[in-house]
C-alpha positions as semicolon CSV with decimal commas, in nm:
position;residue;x (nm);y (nm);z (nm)
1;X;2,209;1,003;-4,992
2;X;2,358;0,609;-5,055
3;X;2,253;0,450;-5,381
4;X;2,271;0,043;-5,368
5;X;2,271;-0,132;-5,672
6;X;2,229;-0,487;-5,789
7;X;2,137;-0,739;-6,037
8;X;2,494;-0,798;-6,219
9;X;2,610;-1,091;-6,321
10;X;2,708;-1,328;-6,604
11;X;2,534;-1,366;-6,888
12;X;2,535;-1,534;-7,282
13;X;2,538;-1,275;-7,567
14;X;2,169;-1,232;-7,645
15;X;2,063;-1,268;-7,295
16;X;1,892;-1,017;-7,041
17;X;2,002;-0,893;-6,757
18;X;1,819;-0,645;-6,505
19;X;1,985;-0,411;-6,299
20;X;1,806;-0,213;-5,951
21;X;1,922;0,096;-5,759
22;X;1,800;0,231;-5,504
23;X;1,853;0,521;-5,325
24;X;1,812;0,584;-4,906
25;X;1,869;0,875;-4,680
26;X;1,716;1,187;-4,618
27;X;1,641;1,246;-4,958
28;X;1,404;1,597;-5,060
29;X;1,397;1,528;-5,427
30;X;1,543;1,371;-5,710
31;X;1,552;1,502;-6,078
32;X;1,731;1,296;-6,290
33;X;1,814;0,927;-6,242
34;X;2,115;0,762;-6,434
35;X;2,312;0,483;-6,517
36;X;2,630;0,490;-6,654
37;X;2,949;0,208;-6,733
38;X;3,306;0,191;-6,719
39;X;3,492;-0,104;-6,934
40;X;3,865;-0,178;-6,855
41;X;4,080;0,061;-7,000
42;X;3,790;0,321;-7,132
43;X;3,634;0,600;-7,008
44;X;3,308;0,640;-6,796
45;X;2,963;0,635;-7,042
46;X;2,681;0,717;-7,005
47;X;2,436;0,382;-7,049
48;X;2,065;0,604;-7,000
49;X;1,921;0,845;-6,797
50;X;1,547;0,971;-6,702
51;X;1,423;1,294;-6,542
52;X;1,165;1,302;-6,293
53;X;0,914;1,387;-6,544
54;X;1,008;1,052;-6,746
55;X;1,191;1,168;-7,031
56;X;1,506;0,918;-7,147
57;X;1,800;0,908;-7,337
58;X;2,037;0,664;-7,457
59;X;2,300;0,687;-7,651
60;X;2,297;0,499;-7,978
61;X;2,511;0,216;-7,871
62;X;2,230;0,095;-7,648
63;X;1,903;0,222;-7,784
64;X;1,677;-0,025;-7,891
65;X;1,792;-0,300;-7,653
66;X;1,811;-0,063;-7,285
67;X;1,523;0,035;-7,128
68;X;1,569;0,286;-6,793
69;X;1,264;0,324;-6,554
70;X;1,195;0,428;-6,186
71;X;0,965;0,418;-5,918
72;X;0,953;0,708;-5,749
73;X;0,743;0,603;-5,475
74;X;1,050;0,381;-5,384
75;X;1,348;0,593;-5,541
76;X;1,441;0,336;-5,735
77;X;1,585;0,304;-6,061
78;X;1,593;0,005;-6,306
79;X;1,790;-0,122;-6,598
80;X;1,625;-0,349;-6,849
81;X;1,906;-0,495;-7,052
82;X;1,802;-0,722;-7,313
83;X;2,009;-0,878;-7,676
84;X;2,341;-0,812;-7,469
85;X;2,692;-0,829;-7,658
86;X;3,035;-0,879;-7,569
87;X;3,051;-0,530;-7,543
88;X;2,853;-0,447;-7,306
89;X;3,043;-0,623;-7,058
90;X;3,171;-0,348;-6,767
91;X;3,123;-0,201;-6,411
92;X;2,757;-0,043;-6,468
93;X;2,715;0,255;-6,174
94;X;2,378;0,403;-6,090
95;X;2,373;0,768;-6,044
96;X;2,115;1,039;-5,950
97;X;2,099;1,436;-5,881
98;X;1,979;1,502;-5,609
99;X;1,869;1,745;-5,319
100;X;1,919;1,608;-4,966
101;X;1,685;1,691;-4,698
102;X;1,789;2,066;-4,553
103;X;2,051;2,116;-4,851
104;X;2,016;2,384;-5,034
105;X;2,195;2,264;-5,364
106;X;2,130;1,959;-5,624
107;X;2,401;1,740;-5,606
108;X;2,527;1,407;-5,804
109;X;2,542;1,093;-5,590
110;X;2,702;0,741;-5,719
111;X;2,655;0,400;-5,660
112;X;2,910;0,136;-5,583
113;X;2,901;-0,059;-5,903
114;X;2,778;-0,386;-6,021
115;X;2,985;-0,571;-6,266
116;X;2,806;-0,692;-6,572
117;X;2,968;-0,958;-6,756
118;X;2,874;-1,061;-7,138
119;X;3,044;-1,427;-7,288
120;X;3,047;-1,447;-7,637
């Protein structure tokens, strides 16, 4: 399973950004989609997640302003990022569990990265 992800960038505080991932290979199923961020010198966070059934969660630093989808037709994942801060600026990675074709096991798979960037 390779995730690709895109849709980084620069942006003004109070801007939007909108990030895609997408995930190829011989894929069987896929329960929970994620994205997550890592800012220089801190720890990787998790940014929102969604099940297969739709459910989300955010953590509070987001909620409100993130929205996470996907299209499962297309194993895709999106990041709606709107009234961005400084703060949000960091390397944003999709990630998804998932069950390859012929595996037996759920496993997690991660994207490269994207960088996000925030001016204030």
């Amino acid at each position: 399973v390779q995730l690709q992800a895109s849709g980084g960038g620069l942006v003004q505080a109070g801007g939007s950004l909108r990030l895609s991932c997408t995930a190829s290979g011989t894929i069987f199923s896929i329960a929970v989609m994620a994205w997550y961020r890592q800012a220089p010198g801190k720890q990787r966070e998790l940014v929102a997640e969604i099940t297969s059934g739709g459910f989300t969660n955010y953590p509070d630093s987001v909620k409100g302003r993130f929205t996470i989808s996907r299209d499962n037709a297309k194993n895709t994942v999106y990041l709606q990022m709107n009234s961005l801060k400084a703060e949000d600026t960091a390397v944003y990675y999709c990630s998804v569990q998932a069950r390859a074709t012929f595996a037996t096991v759920t496993r997690t798979y991660w994207g490269q990265g994207t960088q996000v960037t925030v001016s204030s």
